[in-house]
Coordinates of C-alpha atoms and ligand atoms in Angstrom, one line a residue:
M1137 CA -109.7 -98.5 109.4
Q1138 CA -112.2 -96.5 111.4
P1139 CA -116.1 -96.2 110.2
K1140 CA -117.4 -92.9 111.2
P1141 CA -118.2 -92.7 114.8
N1142 CA -121.9 -92.5 114.6
I1143 CA -122.2 -95.5 113.1
V1144 CA -120.2 -97.9 115.1
D1145 CA -122.8 -98.9 117.5
L1146 CA -125.4 -98.9 114.9
P1147 CA -127.6 -102.0 114.6
V1148 CA -127.6 -104.6 111.7
Y1149 CA -131.5 -104.9 110.4
Q1150 CA -132.3 -108.2 111.4
P1151 CA -135.4 -109.3 109.2
G1152 CA -137.5 -111.9 110.1
K1153 CA -136.8 -115.4 110.0
P1154 CA -137.1 -116.9 106.7
I1155 CA -140.0 -119.8 106.4
E1156 CA -137.8 -122.3 104.8
E1157 CA -135.2 -122.1 107.5
V1158 CA -138.0 -121.9 110.7
K1159 CA -140.0 -125.1 108.9
R1160 CA -136.5 -126.8 108.7
E1161 CA -135.0 -126.0 112.5
L1162 CA -138.1 -127.2 114.3
G1163 CA -139.6 -129.6 111.9
L1164 CA -142.8 -127.7 110.8
D1165 CA -144.4 -128.7 107.8
E1166 CA -146.2 -126.0 107.6
V1167 CA -144.9 -122.2 109.1
I1168 CA -146.8 -119.1 108.5
K1169 CA -145.0 -115.6 108.4
L1170 CA -147.6 -112.8 109.7
A1171 CA -144.4 -110.5 110.2
S1172 CA -144.0 -107.9 107.8
N1173 CA -146.7 -106.6 106.3
E1174 CA -146.5 -108.3 103.1
N1175 CA -150.1 -108.3 101.4
P1176 CA -150.7 -112.4 101.9
F1177 CA -152.7 -112.6 98.1
G1178 CA -149.2 -112.0 96.3
S1179 CA -149.7 -108.6 93.6
S1180 CA -152.0 -108.0 90.7
P1181 CA -151.2 -111.0 88.3
K1182 CA -150.7 -107.9 85.9
A1183 CA -147.2 -107.7 87.7
A1184 CA -146.1 -111.0 86.8
D1185 CA -147.1 -110.6 82.9
A1186 CA -145.0 -107.8 82.8
I1187 CA -141.8 -109.2 84.5
R1188 CA -141.7 -111.5 81.5
R1189 CA -142.0 -108.9 79.0
E1190 CA -139.3 -107.0 80.5
I1191 CA -136.9 -110.0 80.8
E1192 CA -135.8 -109.7 77.0
Q1193 CA -134.6 -105.9 78.3
I1194 CA -132.3 -107.3 82.0
S1195 CA -128.8 -106.3 79.8
I1196 CA -130.0 -102.6 79.8
Y1197 CA -129.9 -100.4 82.2
P1198 CA -133.4 -99.5 83.6
D1199 CA -134.8 -95.4 83.0
G1200 CA -133.2 -93.9 85.9
A1201 CA -135.8 -91.4 85.8
A1202 CA -138.8 -94.1 85.5
V1203 CA -140.2 -91.7 83.5
E1204 CA -143.5 -93.9 82.0
L1205 CA -144.3 -95.2 86.0
T1206 CA -143.6 -91.4 86.7
N1207 CA -146.2 -90.2 83.9
A1208 CA -148.5 -92.7 85.3
I1209 CA -148.5 -91.6 89.1
A1210 CA -148.9 -88.2 88.1
K1211 CA -152.1 -89.0 86.1
R1212 CA -153.9 -90.8 89.0
T1213 CA -153.0 -88.6 91.2
G1214 CA -153.4 -85.2 89.5
V1215 CA -150.1 -84.2 90.5
G1216 CA -146.8 -82.7 88.4
A1217 CA -144.2 -85.0 87.0
D1218 CA -141.5 -83.2 88.4
Q1219 CA -143.3 -83.9 92.0
I1220 CA -142.2 -87.8 92.1
I1221 CA -139.5 -89.4 92.9
F1222 CA -138.9 -93.3 92.7
G1223 CA -136.7 -94.8 95.5
A1224 CA -135.7 -98.8 95.8
G1225 CA -138.5 -98.9 98.1
S1226 CA -139.7 -95.8 100.1
D1227 CA -137.0 -96.9 102.4
E1228 CA -134.9 -95.5 100.3
I1229 CA -136.3 -92.3 99.9
I1230 CA -135.9 -91.7 103.4
L1231 CA -132.3 -92.1 102.9
M1232 CA -132.6 -89.8 100.4
I1233 CA -134.1 -87.2 102.6
A1234 CA -131.7 -87.5 104.9
R1235 CA -128.7 -87.2 102.8
A1236 CA -130.3 -84.4 101.5
Y1237 CA -131.1 -82.8 104.5
L1238 CA -129.3 -83.2 107.2
Q1239 CA -126.2 -81.8 108.6
P1240 CA -124.2 -82.6 111.6
G1241 CA -126.5 -81.7 114.9
D1242 CA -129.4 -81.1 113.0
E1243 CA -132.8 -81.9 114.4
T1244 CA -135.6 -84.1 113.3
V1245 CA -138.7 -84.9 115.1
M1246 CA -140.7 -88.4 115.4
A1247 CA -142.6 -90.5 117.2
V1248 CA -141.5 -93.7 119.5
E1249 CA -142.4 -96.5 118.7
T1250 CA -142.4 -95.5 115.1
F1251 CA -140.6 -97.5 111.8
P1252 CA -137.3 -97.5 112.8
Q1253 CA -135.4 -96.2 109.6
Y1254 CA -136.3 -92.4 109.9
K1255 CA -134.3 -92.4 113.5
H1256 CA -131.9 -95.5 111.7
N1257 CA -130.9 -92.7 108.5
V1258 CA -130.9 -89.8 111.1
T1259 CA -127.9 -91.4 112.8
I1260 CA -126.4 -91.9 109.6
E1261 CA -126.0 -88.4 108.9
N1262 CA -124.9 -87.5 112.2
G1263 CA -128.4 -86.1 112.4
V1264 CA -130.1 -86.0 116.5
S1265 CA -133.2 -87.9 117.1
I1266 CA -135.8 -86.0 119.2
E1267 CA -138.2 -88.8 119.9
V1268 CA -141.8 -87.8 121.3
P1269 CA -143.6 -90.4 123.0
L1270 CA -147.0 -91.6 121.7
A1271 CA -150.2 -91.1 123.4
D1272 CA -152.5 -94.5 123.4
G1273 CA -150.4 -95.3 120.2
K1274 CA -151.3 -92.5 118.3
H1275 CA -148.6 -89.6 117.2
D1276 CA -149.2 -86.9 120.0
L1277 CA -148.8 -84.1 117.5
P1278 CA -149.0 -81.0 119.7
A1279 CA -146.1 -82.9 121.9
M1280 CA -144.0 -82.8 118.6
L1281 CA -144.7 -79.5 117.7
D1282 CA -143.6 -78.4 120.9
K1283 CA -140.1 -80.1 119.9
I1284 CA -139.7 -78.0 117.1
N1285 CA -136.9 -75.5 117.2
E1286 CA -134.5 -73.8 115.1
K1287 CA -132.5 -76.8 114.9
T1288 CA -135.2 -78.8 113.5
K1289 CA -135.0 -79.5 110.0
I1290 CA -137.1 -82.9 109.5
V1291 CA -140.1 -84.1 111.2
W1292 CA -141.8 -87.6 110.5
V1293 CA -145.1 -88.5 110.6
C1294 CA -146.3 -92.4 109.9
N1295 CA -149.7 -92.4 109.4
P1296 CA -150.9 -95.2 109.5
N1297 CA -148.3 -95.3 112.3
N1298 CA -145.8 -98.8 111.9
P1299 CA -146.0 -100.5 114.6
T1300 CA -149.2 -99.5 116.2
G1301 CA -152.1 -99.3 112.9
T1302 CA -153.0 -96.2 114.8
I1303 CA -154.0 -92.9 112.2
V1304 CA -153.7 -89.0 113.2
S1305 CA -157.4 -87.7 111.8
D1306 CA -156.9 -84.9 109.0
E1307 CA -157.7 -82.4 111.3
E1308 CA -155.6 -83.1 113.8
L1309 CA -153.0 -83.1 111.0
T1310 CA -153.6 -79.7 109.5
A1311 CA -153.9 -78.5 113.0
F1312 CA -150.1 -79.4 113.0
L1313 CA -149.2 -79.0 109.5
D1314 CA -150.4 -75.7 110.3
Q1315 CA -148.6 -74.1 113.3
V1316 CA -144.9 -76.0 111.7
P1317 CA -142.7 -73.3 110.3
D1318 CA -142.1 -73.9 106.8
R1319 CA -138.6 -74.3 106.6
V1320 CA -139.4 -77.4 108.5
L1321 CA -140.0 -80.3 105.7
V1322 CA -142.5 -83.0 107.2
V1323 CA -142.3 -86.3 106.0
L1324 CA -145.9 -87.8 105.7
D1325 CA -145.3 -91.8 105.6
E1326 CA -148.8 -93.2 104.4
A1327 CA -147.0 -97.0 103.8
Y1328 CA -150.7 -98.3 104.5
C1329 CA -153.0 -95.5 102.9
E1330 CA -154.4 -97.4 100.5
Y1331 CA -155.6 -99.7 103.1
V1332 CA -157.1 -97.0 105.0
E1333 CA -161.3 -96.9 105.4
D1334 CA -161.5 -94.3 107.9
P1335 CA -163.3 -91.3 106.7
S1336 CA -161.5 -89.3 109.5
Y1337 CA -158.2 -90.0 107.4
S1338 CA -156.3 -87.4 105.8
D1339 CA -156.1 -87.0 101.5
G1340 CA -152.2 -86.4 101.5
L1341 CA -152.3 -85.3 97.9
A1342 CA -154.8 -82.4 99.4
L1343 CA -152.4 -81.6 101.8
L1344 CA -149.7 -80.8 99.5
K1345 CA -151.1 -78.0 98.2
R1346 CA -151.7 -76.0 101.2
Y1347 CA -148.0 -77.6 102.6
P1348 CA -145.4 -77.1 100.6
N1349 CA -143.0 -78.1 102.9
L1350 CA -144.4 -81.4 102.7
I1351 CA -143.6 -84.7 101.3
L1352 CA -145.6 -87.8 101.5
L1353 CA -143.9 -91.0 101.2
R1354 CA -145.6 -94.4 99.3
T1355 CA -144.7 -97.6 98.0
F1356 CA -145.7 -100.7 96.1
S1357 CA -144.6 -103.3 98.7
K1358 CA -147.7 -103.0 101.1
I1359 CA -150.9 -103.3 99.3
Y1360 CA -149.7 -103.8 95.6
G1361 CA -147.4 -107.0 96.8
L1362 CA -144.3 -106.1 95.1
A1363 CA -142.1 -106.1 98.0
S1364 CA -139.1 -108.1 96.8
L1365 CA -138.7 -105.5 94.0
R1366 CA -137.9 -102.6 96.0
I1367 CA -139.9 -99.5 94.7
G1368 CA -142.0 -96.8 96.5
Y1369 CA -141.8 -93.1 95.8
G1370 CA -142.4 -89.5 97.5
I1371 CA -144.8 -87.1 95.8
G1372 CA -143.6 -83.0 97.1
A1373 CA -143.2 -79.6 95.6
P1374 CA -140.8 -79.8 92.8
G1375 CA -138.0 -77.7 94.5
L1376 CA -138.1 -80.5 96.9
I1377 CA -138.3 -83.2 94.8
R1378 CA -135.3 -81.3 92.8
S1379 CA -132.9 -81.8 96.2
I1380 CA -134.1 -85.1 96.7
N1381 CA -132.7 -86.4 93.3
Q1382 CA -130.0 -84.4 93.4
V1383 CA -128.9 -87.2 95.5
R1384 CA -130.3 -90.1 94.3
E1385 CA -128.2 -93.0 92.7
P1386 CA -128.7 -93.0 89.0
F1387 CA -129.7 -96.1 88.2
N1388 CA -131.6 -97.0 91.3
T1389 CA -135.1 -98.5 90.6
S1390 CA -135.1 -102.0 88.0
R1391 CA -136.7 -102.7 85.2
F1392 CA -138.8 -105.2 86.8
G1393 CA -140.1 -103.3 89.7
Q1394 CA -140.8 -100.5 87.3
A1395 CA -142.5 -102.3 84.9
A1396 CA -144.6 -103.9 88.3
A1397 CA -145.6 -101.5 89.3
L1398 CA -147.0 -99.6 86.4
A1399 CA -149.0 -102.8 85.6
S1400 CA -150.4 -102.7 88.7
L1401 CA -150.7 -99.8 89.6
N1402 CA -154.3 -98.8 87.6
D1403 CA -155.7 -102.2 89.3
D1404 CA -158.4 -101.4 91.4
E1405 CA -160.2 -104.5 91.5
F1406 CA -157.0 -106.4 92.7
L1407 CA -156.7 -103.5 95.8
E1408 CA -160.5 -103.3 96.5
R1409 CA -160.3 -107.5 96.9
C1410 CA -157.1 -106.7 99.0
R1411 CA -159.1 -103.9 101.0
T1412 CA -162.3 -105.8 101.2
A1413 CA -160.0 -109.0 102.8
N1414 CA -158.3 -106.9 105.2
R1415 CA -160.8 -105.3 106.3
E1416 CA -162.8 -108.7 107.1
G1417 CA -159.8 -110.2 108.6
L1418 CA -159.0 -107.1 111.0
A1419 CA -162.6 -107.7 112.2
F1420 CA -161.8 -111.6 113.0
L1421 CA -159.3 -110.7 114.5
R1422 CA -160.5 -108.5 116.9
G1423 CA -163.2 -110.5 117.5
E1424 CA -160.7 -112.7 118.4
F1425 CA -158.9 -110.3 120.8
D1426 CA -162.0 -109.7 122.8
R1427 CA -162.8 -112.8 123.5
L1428 CA -159.8 -113.3 124.9
G1429 CA -159.6 -110.6 126.9
L1430 CA -157.1 -108.9 125.3
D1431 CA -156.3 -104.9 124.3
Y1432 CA -155.2 -103.5 121.2
F1433 CA -154.6 -100.3 119.6
P1434 CA -157.6 -99.4 116.8
A1435 CA -155.9 -100.8 113.1
H1436 CA -155.9 -99.1 110.0
G1437 CA -153.0 -100.9 108.1
N1438 CA -152.9 -104.3 107.3
F1439 CA -152.0 -105.4 110.7
I1440 CA -152.8 -104.8 114.0
M1441 CA -150.8 -104.3 117.6
V1442 CA -152.6 -106.5 120.8
D1443 CA -151.6 -106.5 124.7
V1444 CA -150.7 -110.3 125.3
K1445 CA -150.0 -109.5 128.7
R1446 CA -147.2 -111.8 128.9
P1447 CA -144.0 -110.7 127.8
S1448 CA -143.8 -110.7 124.0
L1449 CA -140.5 -111.8 123.4
E1450 CA -141.7 -115.3 124.9
V1451 CA -144.3 -115.1 123.0
F1452 CA -142.7 -114.3 120.1
D1453 CA -141.1 -117.5 120.5
A1454 CA -143.7 -119.7 121.8
L1455 CA -146.0 -118.6 118.5
L1456 CA -143.0 -119.8 116.1
R1457 CA -142.9 -122.9 117.5
K1458 CA -146.7 -123.7 116.8
G1459 CA -145.2 -122.4 113.1
V1460 CA -146.2 -118.3 113.5
I1461 CA -143.9 -116.0 112.8
I1462 CA -145.4 -112.8 113.8
R1463 CA -143.1 -109.5 115.6
A1464 CA -143.0 -108.8 118.8
G1465 CA -143.1 -105.3 120.3
Q1466 CA -139.4 -103.5 121.5
R1467 CA -138.7 -101.0 123.8
G1468 CA -141.9 -99.6 124.5
Y1469 CA -144.0 -102.1 124.2
P1470 CA -142.6 -105.1 125.8
T1471 CA -146.0 -106.9 126.1
R1472 CA -147.4 -106.3 122.7
I1473 CA -147.0 -107.9 119.5
R1474 CA -147.6 -107.3 115.9
I1475 CA -149.9 -109.1 113.8
T1476 CA -150.1 -108.7 110.0
V1477 CA -153.4 -109.6 108.8
G1478 CA -153.2 -112.8 106.6
S1479 CA -156.1 -115.0 105.1
A1480 CA -158.6 -116.0 106.4
E1481 CA -156.7 -119.5 107.2
Q1482 CA -153.9 -118.1 108.3
N1483 CA -155.9 -115.5 110.3
A1484 CA -157.8 -118.9 112.1
K1485 CA -154.4 -119.9 112.3
V1486 CA -152.6 -117.2 114.0
A1487 CA -155.6 -117.0 116.4
E1488 CA -155.9 -120.7 117.6
A1489 CA -152.3 -120.5 118.1
L1490 CA -152.5 -117.6 120.5
E1491 CA -154.8 -118.5 122.4
A1492 CA -152.9 -122.0 123.9
V1493 CA -149.8 -119.8 124.1
L1494 CA -151.7 -117.7 126.8
Q1495 CA -152.8 -120.6 128.4
E1496 CA -149.2 -121.8 128.1
I1497 CA -147.3 -119.0 129.8
G1498 CA -149.2 -117.4 132.6
V1499 CA -150.4 -113.7 132.9
Q1500 CA -147.3 -111.9 134.8
A1501 CA -148.6 -108.6 136.8
Ligands
PLP2560 C1 -142.3 -101.5 105.0 C2 -142.8 -99.3 105.1 C3 -142.2 -98.7 104.5 C4 -141.0 -99.2 103.6 O1 -141.0 -100.3 102.6 P1 -140.3 -100.4 101.4 O2 -140.4 -101.9 101.1 O3 -139.2 -99.7 101.5 O4 -140.9 -99.1 100.1 C5 -142.0 -97.3 104.9 N1 -142.5 -97.2 105.7 C6 -143.6 -97.7 106.7 C7 -144.2 -97.5 108.2 C8 -143.5 -99.1 106.2 O5 -143.8 -99.8 107.0

């Protein structure tokens, strides 16, 4: 049997190593994972309560349209219920967008480095990914605009960008959106928007009113701390949402995901606590990197990308042996690592481990 030729060389996603496995292999008592931008403070206690209540119903299919959660998000964001679609994480929204909009040979424009799922899903649909290098870790929107032609169907903008953590300002983004043709879909991935405190950051919801070719992606996996429940959503014009709904699997999100998301959506006290701790954690890490003489990109999410001036894979291995899992920079960033902001204790541990590792591994020119 032959799979589609375009997937033959597609890599299988390599998740970060599970903590328990690392502990066993290396004989360590304590291992911390700051590799997947998960919330170090877990999730709202309301989520666990909602899940306990939902257990009685596990034999019954979930509401495929997630009506209650849709209405709650519509209320919180001020958009219509027909402007919202849910996925098994925003990963699945990316998949559905590619599935609904791309025909073989269609082009999509994205940054490099950025979130790998855009290119991955474009490749599966036999589309073409036009990759535009970041400038100083930031989306180069004018250069991306230059790559739009009559074959372009989608432009992907990740804001803040994963893995660099940088943002494009509202001014830069609107100047870009003003020039993108209406027939081109712009996907604005705001997975970390709840963390952003910079006043130049766009209000994605306000942009939606002006640009009907825009879709926002948001998720409960990051600040809401529900990554394991796989629930994220897209917000866009009703026509767009309808097209994506047409390719959606009937029961693509679970009862637990919907119930936990609904219960935690308006727990602003939890969100504020996480945002504050994240702000403090970023300030601490920046201070440590300054002390160690390391450059880093301006970080606006719950992670920071720092130049360790040594091969990132060597630094990854050395940190792993000390019980700290981070993510090594790939292709474009061979000497950078991405660290998720953890609890104060975890941040202190990663800084201490990094200092020791930098002494073990000499600087390479
Ligand atoms: C984590 C992440 C997502 C998706 O997370 P889900 O768990 O699938 O909701 C999407 N985009 C970016 C940039 C991310 O970092």
